[in-house]
XYZ file of C-alpha atoms in Angstrom:
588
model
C 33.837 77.505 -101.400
C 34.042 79.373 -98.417
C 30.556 81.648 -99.166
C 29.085 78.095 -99.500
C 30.652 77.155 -95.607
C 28.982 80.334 -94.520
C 25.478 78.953 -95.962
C 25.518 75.939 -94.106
C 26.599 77.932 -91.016
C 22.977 78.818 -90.939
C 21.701 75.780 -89.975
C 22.062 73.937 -86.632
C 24.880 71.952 -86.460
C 24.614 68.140 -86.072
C 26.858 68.019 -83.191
C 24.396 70.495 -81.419
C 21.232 68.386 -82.585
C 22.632 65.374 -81.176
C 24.035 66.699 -77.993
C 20.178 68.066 -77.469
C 19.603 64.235 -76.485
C 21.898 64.490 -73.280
C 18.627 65.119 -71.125
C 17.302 61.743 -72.534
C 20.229 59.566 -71.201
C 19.519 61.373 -67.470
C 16.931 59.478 -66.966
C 18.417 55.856 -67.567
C 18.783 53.833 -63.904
C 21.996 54.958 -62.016
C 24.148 53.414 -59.997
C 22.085 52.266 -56.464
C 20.257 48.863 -55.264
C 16.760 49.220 -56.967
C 15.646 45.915 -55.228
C 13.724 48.066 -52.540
C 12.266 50.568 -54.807
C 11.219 47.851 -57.238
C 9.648 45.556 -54.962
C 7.616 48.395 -53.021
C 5.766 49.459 -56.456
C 5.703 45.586 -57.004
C 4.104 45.644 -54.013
C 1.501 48.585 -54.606
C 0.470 46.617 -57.888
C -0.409 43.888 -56.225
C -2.841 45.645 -53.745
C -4.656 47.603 -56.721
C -4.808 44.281 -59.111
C -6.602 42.214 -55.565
C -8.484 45.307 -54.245
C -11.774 44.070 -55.151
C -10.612 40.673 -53.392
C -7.883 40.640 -50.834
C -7.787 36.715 -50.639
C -6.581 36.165 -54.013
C -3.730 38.516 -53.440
C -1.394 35.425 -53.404
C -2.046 34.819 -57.149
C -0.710 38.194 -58.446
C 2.328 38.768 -55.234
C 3.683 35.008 -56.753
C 3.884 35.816 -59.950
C 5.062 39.606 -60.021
C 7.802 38.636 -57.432
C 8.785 35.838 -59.558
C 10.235 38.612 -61.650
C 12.437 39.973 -59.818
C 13.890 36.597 -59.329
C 13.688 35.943 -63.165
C 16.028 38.867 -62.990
C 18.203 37.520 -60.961
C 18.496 34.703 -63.360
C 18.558 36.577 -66.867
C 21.273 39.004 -66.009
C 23.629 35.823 -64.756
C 23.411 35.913 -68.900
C 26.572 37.880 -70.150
C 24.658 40.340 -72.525
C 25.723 43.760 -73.571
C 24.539 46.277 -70.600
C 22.607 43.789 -68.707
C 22.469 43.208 -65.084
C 19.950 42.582 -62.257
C 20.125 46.118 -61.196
C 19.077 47.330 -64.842
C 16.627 44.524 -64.867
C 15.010 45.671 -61.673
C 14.942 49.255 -62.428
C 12.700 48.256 -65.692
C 10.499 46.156 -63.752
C 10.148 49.085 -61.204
C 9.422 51.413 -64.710
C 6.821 48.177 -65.477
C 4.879 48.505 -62.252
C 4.565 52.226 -62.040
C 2.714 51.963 -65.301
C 0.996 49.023 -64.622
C 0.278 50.616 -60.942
C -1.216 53.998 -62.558
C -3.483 51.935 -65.163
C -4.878 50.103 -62.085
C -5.435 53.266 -60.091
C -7.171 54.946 -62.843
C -9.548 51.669 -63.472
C -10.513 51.728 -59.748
C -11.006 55.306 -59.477
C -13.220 55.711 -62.975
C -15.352 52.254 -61.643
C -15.825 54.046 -58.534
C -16.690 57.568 -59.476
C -17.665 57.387 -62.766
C -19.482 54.087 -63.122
C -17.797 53.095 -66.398
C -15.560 49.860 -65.830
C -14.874 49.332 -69.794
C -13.399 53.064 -69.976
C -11.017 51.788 -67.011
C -10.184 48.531 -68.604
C -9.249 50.221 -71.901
C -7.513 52.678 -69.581
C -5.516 49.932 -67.939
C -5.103 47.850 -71.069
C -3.169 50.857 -72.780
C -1.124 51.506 -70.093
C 0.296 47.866 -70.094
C 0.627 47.754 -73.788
C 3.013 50.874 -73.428
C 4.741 49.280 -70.366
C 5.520 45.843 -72.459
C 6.595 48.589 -75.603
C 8.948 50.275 -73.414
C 10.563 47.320 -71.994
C 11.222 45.179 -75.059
C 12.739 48.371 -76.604
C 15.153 48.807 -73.480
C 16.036 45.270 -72.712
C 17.263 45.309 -76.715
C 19.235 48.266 -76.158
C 20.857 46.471 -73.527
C 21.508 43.493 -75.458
C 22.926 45.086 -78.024
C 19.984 44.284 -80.859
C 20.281 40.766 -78.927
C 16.566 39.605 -80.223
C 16.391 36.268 -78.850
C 17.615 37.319 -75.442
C 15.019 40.046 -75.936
C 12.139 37.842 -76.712
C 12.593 35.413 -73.940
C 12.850 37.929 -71.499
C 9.835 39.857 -72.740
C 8.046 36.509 -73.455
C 8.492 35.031 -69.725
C 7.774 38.612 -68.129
C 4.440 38.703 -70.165
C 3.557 34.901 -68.909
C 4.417 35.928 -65.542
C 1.899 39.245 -65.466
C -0.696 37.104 -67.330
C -0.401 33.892 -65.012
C -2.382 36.113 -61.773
C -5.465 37.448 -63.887
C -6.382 33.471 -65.021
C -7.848 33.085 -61.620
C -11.669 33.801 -61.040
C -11.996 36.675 -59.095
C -9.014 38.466 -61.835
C -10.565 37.259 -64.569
C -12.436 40.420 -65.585
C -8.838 41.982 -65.763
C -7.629 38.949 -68.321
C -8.728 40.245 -71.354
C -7.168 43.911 -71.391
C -3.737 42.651 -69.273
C -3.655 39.836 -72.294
C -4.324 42.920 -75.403
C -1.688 44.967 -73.572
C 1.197 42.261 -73.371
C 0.735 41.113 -77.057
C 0.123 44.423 -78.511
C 3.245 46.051 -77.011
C 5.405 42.850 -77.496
C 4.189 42.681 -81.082
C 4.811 46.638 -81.704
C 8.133 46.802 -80.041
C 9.324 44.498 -82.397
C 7.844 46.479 -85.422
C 9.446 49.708 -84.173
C 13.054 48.245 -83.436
C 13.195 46.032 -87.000
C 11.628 49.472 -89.149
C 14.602 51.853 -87.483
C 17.298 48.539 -87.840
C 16.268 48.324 -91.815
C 15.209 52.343 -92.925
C 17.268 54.063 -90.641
C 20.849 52.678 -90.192
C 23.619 55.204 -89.680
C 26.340 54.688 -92.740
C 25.361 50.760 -92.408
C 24.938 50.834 -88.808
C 22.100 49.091 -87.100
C 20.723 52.371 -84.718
C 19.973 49.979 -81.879
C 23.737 48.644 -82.153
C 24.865 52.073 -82.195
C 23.139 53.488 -79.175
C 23.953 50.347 -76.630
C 27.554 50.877 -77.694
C 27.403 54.754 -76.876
C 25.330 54.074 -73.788
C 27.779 51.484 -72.950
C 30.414 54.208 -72.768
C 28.558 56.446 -70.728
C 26.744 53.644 -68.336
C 30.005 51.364 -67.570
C 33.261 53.318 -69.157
C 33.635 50.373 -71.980
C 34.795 51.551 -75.656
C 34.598 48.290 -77.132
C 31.376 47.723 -78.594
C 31.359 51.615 -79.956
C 35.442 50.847 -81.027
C 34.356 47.625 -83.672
C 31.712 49.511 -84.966
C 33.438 52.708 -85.407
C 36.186 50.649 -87.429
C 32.974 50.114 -89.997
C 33.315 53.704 -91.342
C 35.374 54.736 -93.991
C 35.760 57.829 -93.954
C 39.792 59.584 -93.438
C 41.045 62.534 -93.329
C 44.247 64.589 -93.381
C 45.578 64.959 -89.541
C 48.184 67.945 -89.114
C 50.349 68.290 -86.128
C 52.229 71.839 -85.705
C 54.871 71.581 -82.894
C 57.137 74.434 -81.315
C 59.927 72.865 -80.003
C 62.202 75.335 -77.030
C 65.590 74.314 -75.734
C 67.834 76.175 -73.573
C 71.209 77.688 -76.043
C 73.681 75.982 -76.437
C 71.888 72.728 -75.001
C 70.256 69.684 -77.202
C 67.979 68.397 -75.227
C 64.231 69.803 -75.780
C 62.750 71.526 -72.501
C 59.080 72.480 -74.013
C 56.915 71.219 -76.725
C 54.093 73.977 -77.400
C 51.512 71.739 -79.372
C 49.044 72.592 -82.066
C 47.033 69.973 -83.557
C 43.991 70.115 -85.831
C 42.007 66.927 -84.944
C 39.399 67.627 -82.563
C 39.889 66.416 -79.468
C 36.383 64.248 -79.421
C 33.689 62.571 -79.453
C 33.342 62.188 -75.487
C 35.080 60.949 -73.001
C 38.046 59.011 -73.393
C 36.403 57.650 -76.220
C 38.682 58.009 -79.911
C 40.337 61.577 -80.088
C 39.167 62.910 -76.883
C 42.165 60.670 -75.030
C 45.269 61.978 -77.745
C 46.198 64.716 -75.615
C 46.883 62.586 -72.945
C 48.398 60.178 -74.641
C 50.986 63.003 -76.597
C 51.713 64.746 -72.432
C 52.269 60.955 -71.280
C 55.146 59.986 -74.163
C 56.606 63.449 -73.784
C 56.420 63.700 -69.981
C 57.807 60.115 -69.677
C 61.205 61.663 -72.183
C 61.237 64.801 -69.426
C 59.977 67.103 -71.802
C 57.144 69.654 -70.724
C 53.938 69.935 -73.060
C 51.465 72.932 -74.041
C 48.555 71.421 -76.085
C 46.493 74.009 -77.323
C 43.779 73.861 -80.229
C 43.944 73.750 -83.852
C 41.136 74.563 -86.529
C 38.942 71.803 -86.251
C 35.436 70.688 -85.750
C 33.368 67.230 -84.997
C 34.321 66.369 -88.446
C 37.929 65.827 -87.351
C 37.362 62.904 -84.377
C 39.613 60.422 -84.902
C 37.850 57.089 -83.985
C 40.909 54.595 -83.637
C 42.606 53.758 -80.449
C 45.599 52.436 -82.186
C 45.484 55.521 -84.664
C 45.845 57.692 -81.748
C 48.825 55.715 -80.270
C 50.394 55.899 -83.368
C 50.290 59.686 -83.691
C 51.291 59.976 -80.612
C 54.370 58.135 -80.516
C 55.146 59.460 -84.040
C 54.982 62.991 -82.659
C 57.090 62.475 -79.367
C 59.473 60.376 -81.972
C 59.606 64.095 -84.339
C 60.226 66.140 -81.665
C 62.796 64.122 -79.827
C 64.494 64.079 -83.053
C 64.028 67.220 -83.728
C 67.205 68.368 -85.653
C 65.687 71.744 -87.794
C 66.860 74.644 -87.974
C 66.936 77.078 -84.304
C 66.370 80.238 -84.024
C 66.600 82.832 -81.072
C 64.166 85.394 -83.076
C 60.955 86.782 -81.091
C 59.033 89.566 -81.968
C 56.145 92.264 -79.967
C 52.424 90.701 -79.728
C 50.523 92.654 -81.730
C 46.735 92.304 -81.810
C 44.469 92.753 -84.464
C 40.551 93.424 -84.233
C 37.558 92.842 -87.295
C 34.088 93.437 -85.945
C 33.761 90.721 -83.250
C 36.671 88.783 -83.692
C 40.204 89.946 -81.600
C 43.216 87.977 -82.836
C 47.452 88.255 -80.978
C 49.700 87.723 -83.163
C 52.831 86.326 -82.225
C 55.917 85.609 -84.315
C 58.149 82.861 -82.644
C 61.346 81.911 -84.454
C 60.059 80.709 -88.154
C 56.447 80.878 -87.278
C 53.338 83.210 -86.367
C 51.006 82.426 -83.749
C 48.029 84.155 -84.384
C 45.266 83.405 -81.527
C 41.961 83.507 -82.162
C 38.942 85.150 -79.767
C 34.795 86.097 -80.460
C 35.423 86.935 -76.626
C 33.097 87.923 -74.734
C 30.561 86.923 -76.977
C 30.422 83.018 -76.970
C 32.192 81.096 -79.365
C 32.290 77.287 -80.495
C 34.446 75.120 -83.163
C 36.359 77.260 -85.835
C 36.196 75.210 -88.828
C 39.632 74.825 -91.290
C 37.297 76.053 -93.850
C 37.989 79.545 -92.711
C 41.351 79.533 -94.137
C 40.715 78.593 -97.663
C 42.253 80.997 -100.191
C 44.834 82.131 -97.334
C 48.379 81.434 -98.029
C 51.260 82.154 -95.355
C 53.053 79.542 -94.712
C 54.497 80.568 -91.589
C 51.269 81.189 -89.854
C 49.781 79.275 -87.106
C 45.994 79.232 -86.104
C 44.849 78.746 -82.557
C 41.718 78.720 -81.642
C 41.359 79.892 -78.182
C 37.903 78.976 -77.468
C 37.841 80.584 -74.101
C 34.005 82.233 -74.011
C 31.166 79.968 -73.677
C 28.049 81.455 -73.916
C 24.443 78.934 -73.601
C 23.021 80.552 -76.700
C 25.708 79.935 -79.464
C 25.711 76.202 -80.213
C 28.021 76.744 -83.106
C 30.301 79.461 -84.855
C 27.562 81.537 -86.753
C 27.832 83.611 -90.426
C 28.905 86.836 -89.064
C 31.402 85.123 -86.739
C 33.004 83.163 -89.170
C 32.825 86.440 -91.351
C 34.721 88.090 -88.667
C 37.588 85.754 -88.234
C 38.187 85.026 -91.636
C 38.926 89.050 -92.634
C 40.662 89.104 -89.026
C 42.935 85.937 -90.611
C 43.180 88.030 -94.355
C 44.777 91.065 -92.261
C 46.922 88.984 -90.477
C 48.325 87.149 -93.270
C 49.563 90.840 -94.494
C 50.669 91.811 -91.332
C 54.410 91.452 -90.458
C 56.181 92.406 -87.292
C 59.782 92.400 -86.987
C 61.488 89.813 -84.862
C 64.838 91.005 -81.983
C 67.607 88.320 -81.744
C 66.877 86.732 -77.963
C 64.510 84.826 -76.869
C 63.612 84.368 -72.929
C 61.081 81.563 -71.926
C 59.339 80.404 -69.111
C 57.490 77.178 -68.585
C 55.318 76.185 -65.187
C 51.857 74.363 -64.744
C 49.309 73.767 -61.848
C 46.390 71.760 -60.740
C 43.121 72.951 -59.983
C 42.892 70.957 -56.618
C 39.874 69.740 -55.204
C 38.513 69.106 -58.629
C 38.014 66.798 -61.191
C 36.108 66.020 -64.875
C 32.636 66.079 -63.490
C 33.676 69.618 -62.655
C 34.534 70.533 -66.126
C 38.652 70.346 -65.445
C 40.869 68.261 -67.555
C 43.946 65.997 -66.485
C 46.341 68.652 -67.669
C 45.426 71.355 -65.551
C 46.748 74.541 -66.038
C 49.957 74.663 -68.263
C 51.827 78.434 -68.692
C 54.606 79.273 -71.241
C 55.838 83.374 -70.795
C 57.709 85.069 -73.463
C 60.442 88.155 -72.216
C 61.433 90.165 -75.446
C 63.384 93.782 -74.418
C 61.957 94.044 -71.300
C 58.313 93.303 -72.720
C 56.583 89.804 -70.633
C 53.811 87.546 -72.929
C 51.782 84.960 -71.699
C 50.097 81.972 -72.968
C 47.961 80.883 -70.575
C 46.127 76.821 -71.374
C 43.576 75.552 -69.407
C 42.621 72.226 -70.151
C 38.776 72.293 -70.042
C 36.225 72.226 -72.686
C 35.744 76.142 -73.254
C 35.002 78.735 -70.350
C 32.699 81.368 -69.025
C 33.956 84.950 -69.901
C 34.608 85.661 -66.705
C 37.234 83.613 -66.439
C 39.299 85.535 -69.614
C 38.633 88.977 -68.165
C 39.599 87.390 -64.694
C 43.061 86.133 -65.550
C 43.794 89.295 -67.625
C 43.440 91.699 -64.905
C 45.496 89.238 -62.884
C 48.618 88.755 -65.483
C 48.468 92.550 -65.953
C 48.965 93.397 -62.095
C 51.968 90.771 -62.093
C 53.734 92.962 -64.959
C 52.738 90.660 -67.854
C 52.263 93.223 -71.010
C 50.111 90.777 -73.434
C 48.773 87.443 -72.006
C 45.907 85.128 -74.121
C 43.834 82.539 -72.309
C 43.215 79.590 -73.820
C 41.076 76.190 -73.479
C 42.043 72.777 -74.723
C 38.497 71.851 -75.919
C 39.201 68.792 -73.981
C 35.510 66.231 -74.356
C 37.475 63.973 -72.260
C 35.172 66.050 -69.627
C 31.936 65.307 -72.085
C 29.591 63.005 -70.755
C 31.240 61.967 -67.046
C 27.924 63.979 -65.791
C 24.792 62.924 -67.549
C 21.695 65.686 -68.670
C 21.845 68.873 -69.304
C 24.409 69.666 -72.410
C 26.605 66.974 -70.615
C 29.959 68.827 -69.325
C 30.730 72.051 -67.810
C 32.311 74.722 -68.861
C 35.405 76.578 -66.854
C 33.872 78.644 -64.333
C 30.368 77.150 -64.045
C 31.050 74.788 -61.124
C 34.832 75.990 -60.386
C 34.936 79.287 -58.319
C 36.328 81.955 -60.883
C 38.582 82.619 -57.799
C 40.097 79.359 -57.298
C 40.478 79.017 -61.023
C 42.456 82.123 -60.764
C 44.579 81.246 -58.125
C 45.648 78.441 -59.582
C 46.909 80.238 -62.780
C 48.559 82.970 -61.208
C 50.782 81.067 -58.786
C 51.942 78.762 -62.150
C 52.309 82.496 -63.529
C 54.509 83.971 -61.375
C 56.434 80.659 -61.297
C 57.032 80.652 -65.047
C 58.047 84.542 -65.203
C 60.776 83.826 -62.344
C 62.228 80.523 -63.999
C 62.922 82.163 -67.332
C 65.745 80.843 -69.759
C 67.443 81.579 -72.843
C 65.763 79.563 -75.519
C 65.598 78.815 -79.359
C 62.768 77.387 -81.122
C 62.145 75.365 -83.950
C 59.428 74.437 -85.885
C 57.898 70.285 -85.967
C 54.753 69.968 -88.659
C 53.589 66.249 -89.200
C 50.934 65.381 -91.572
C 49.398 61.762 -90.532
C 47.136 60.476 -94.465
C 44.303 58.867 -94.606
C 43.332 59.095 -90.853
C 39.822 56.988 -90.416
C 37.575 59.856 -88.553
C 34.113 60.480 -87.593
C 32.784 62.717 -90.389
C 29.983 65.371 -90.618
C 28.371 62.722 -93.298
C 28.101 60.645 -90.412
C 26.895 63.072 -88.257
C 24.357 64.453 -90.497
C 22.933 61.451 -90.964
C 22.709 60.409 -87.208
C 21.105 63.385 -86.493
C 18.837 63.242 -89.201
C 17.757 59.629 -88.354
C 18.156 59.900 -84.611
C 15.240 62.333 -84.916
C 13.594 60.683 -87.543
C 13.393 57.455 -85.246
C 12.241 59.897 -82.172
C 9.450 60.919 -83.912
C 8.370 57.134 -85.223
C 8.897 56.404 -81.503
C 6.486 59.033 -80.755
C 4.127 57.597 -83.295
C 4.729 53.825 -81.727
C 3.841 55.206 -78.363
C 0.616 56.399 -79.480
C -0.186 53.373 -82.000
C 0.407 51.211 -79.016
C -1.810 53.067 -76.526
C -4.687 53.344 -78.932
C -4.656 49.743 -80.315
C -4.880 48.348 -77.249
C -7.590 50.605 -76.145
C -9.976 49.814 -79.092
C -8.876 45.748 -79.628
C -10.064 45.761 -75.306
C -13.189 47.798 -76.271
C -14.003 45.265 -78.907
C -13.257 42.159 -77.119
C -15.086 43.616 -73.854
């Protein structure tokens, strides 16, 4: 089973495929009044569809500007992602196009004497304008196709209306191809992807305005009811070390190790749990430490409600925590296997054994590397703490790595003294936020004292970070006196997708000063070694059935499709350029 993991390790993950396409979304209309900009190409179109006759520029300014007040009226409609802004910023897409295929006609009937080579010109570059903006007004509808074809419909009418005068008329024929053949093609292209291509039932076109609806205007809905359409579960896992002070019931500290992944993007199904886990314990006065599990894509739990429901389950468990305490710690000990580093750390009735590729990058470790591996006191974190732009996913010889790293920690054991001292302090990063790659949760700190000997878990809540940052914080924990310290990232996506392009977050470190990051963690550092207490600890595992997830069936076959309708929108495009070149050569 687990040679057969490493074989599919070779290709390119589908999470990786898919978050190639954050570049696309950059280029969608932002926030900003388009009016100006659209009625200034408007505007430009006008003078190059009248320059052979300035006194019929009337004909053309009335009907193009009539658009922007059909705008106006259509996005008074409540549909999907529609509003007039939107609208304008696709007419302003409209009028470049149509602008550049009536530059091109002038200049080749100028210079090179050949008006039907500029009206085919022209006549192609509407037909892909009137492609592009059926396609994007039905995005926005979510599929809507009657909203869709009355827009498109009355947009046509409105170009077509100017060029029925005489002195247009020569421009009818290849304005009249253009707005039929890319009205006529956009529908092809958007029913063929709906029918061949849907995404375990789901219509593509649905899919995307729901995602885009998320990352355009912050609403989950439309992405939440269609989510609830898959049927796939899984098996959830929640580890929990529980501290209190001796002799005291009340819980102080809940150091928490889940192994759902804490995605998509945003605060969009999983990616929000954290929060929502800090938020019930926080509001019961008991401080949190959410590190990362073994998990990958495969584990994003889609529910809302499924994620409140963990969440008060878990604060429930460990407020009720009645298990057995113990005061037993024993040395960090680290282990090494090619690439892979790994501190192990027993706690009471458990073994924390942390897991690092640093400094070469690493991504999701997959439960799969486990299999065959039986200690039931073990716990796996995944630090993911080195971010590198060339390693998309955990690769053979990684995996490899970990998974002999995991085998020699399973037979290692390290005795455990009778006393236990912890420490517990947090921080905020100030001055920056999610765009910046910095979660909610900060900086969080526990410290271990065991004879004399200081150990530090140190949890950033970001979605990986450079190297730098690791070796930073290191050298920094050493020169306080700390003997063995581990830096860790939450993985958090809540940070995914805030800044659009690009791979769509950063990473600790990339926008974030290494020295401000490190500032931050070593004032909650030295607060948590000074604030130390007696503790026991006892061990909270939850299992949560049947949990409905995003799985990697789904996100296979989005990938595959995704890029299966790029490339039959690639093909549209240049369908739709070339039959309305040759039907205007013909009819001209």
């Amino acid at each position: 089973m687990v040679s057969g993991y490493m074989k599919k390790l070779k290709k390119e993950n589908h999470t990786s495929k898919l978050a190639s396409l954050y570049p696309y979304i950059k280029g969608l209309p932002g926030r900003g009044n388009l009016l100006g900009l659209t009625v200034t190409f408007t505007t430009i179109t006008i003078i190059l569809a009248s320059l052979a006759d300035w006194t019929i520029s009337w004909a053309p300014a009335l009907s193009f500007y009539s658009i922007t007040i059909l705008n106006c009226l259509f996005s008074k409609v409540d549909r999907g992602l529609i509003n007039f802004r939107r609208l304008n910023g696709l007419t302003l897409v409209e009028m470049i196009l149509n602008g550049l295929g009536l530059a091109i006609l002038h200049l080749i009937s100028v210079f090179a004497k050949s008006h039907v080579s500029g009206l085919i010109i022209f006549s192609s570059f509407t037909a892909l304008a009137t492609l592009l903006r059926g396609l994007v007004v039905k995005v926005l509808t979510e599929d809507d196709l009657l909203y869709t074809l009355k827009y498109s419909s009355v947009v046509s009418g409105l170009l077509i209306l100017p060029f029925l005068t005489p002195s247009l008329n020569n421009l009818l024929i290849p304005m009249l191809v253009g707005q039929i053949t890319g009205n006529l093609l956009h529908i092809f292209y958007s029913s063929i992807i709906n029918h061949f291509s849907r995404i375990h039932g789901l219509k593509p076109i649905k899919l995307l305005s729901a995602m885009l609806a998320i990352f355009l205007d912050g609403k989950k809905e439309s992405l939440e009811n269609l989510a609830e359409k898959l049927n796939t579960r899984s098996d959830i896992t929640v580890e929990c070390l529980v501290f209190r002070e001796v002799e005291r019931r009340n819980i102080e500290i809940a150091f928490i190790i889940p192994d759902f992944h804490p995605g998509p993007f945003r605060d969009f199904g999983s990616s929000i749990l954290p929060y929502l886990i800090d938020e019930k314990l926080s509001s019961k006065g008991i401080k949190t430490v959410i590190a990362r599990g073994l998990s990958d894509h495969s584990k994003n739990i889609i529910s809302r409600r499924d994620c409140e429901f963990i969440a008060e389950e878990i604060s429930n468990k460990i407020i009720n925590c009645n298990s057995n305490y113990s005061r037993r710690i024993g040395l960090a000990k680290i282990l090494k296997y090619g690439s892979a580093t790994a501190s192990l750390i027993p706690i009471g009735d458990a073994s924390l054994v942390l897991l690092t590729l640093h400094p070469k990058g690493m991504e999701d470790i997959p439960p799969q590397v486990m299999d065959g591996i039986k200690r039931d006191d073990i716990i796996v974190i995944d630090t993911h703490n080195s971010f590198s732009e060339d390693v998309k996913e955990l690769d053979g010889n990684g995996f490899k790595d970990i998974r002999n790293l995991l085998t020699m920690a399973s037979e290692t054991i390290v005795e455990k003294s009778s006393q236990i001292q912890v420490g517990y302090s947090e921080s905020m990063i100030e001055g920056y936020g999610l765009e910046d790659g910095i979660g909610p949760l900060g900086v969080r700190v526990l410290t271990f004292r065991n004879d004399n000997h200081f150990t530090a878990i140190i949890v950033l809540d970001s979605n990986n970070a450079v190297p730098e940052i690791r070796e930073r914080i290191l050298e920094d924990a050493s020169d306080l006196g700390v003997d063995h310290c581990e830096v860790l990232t939450t993985d958090t996506h809540i940070v995914n997708g805030i800044k659009l392009g690009g791979r769509g977050y950063h990473p600790l470190g990339e926008v974030i000063p290494i020295e401000v990051v490190s500032s931050s963690v070593t004032q909650a550092l030295k607060r948590a070694m000074s604030n130390l207490k007696e503790m026991e600890v006892s061990r909270v595992s939850t299992v949560f059935r049947n949990v409905k997830v995003m799985s990697n069936d789904f996100l296979a076959e989005a990938a595959e499709k995704t890029f299966k309708s790029l490339r039959l929108f690639y093909i549209t495009i240049l369908l739709t350029l070339t039959a309305s070149g040759l039907i205007t050569l013909f009819l001209v």
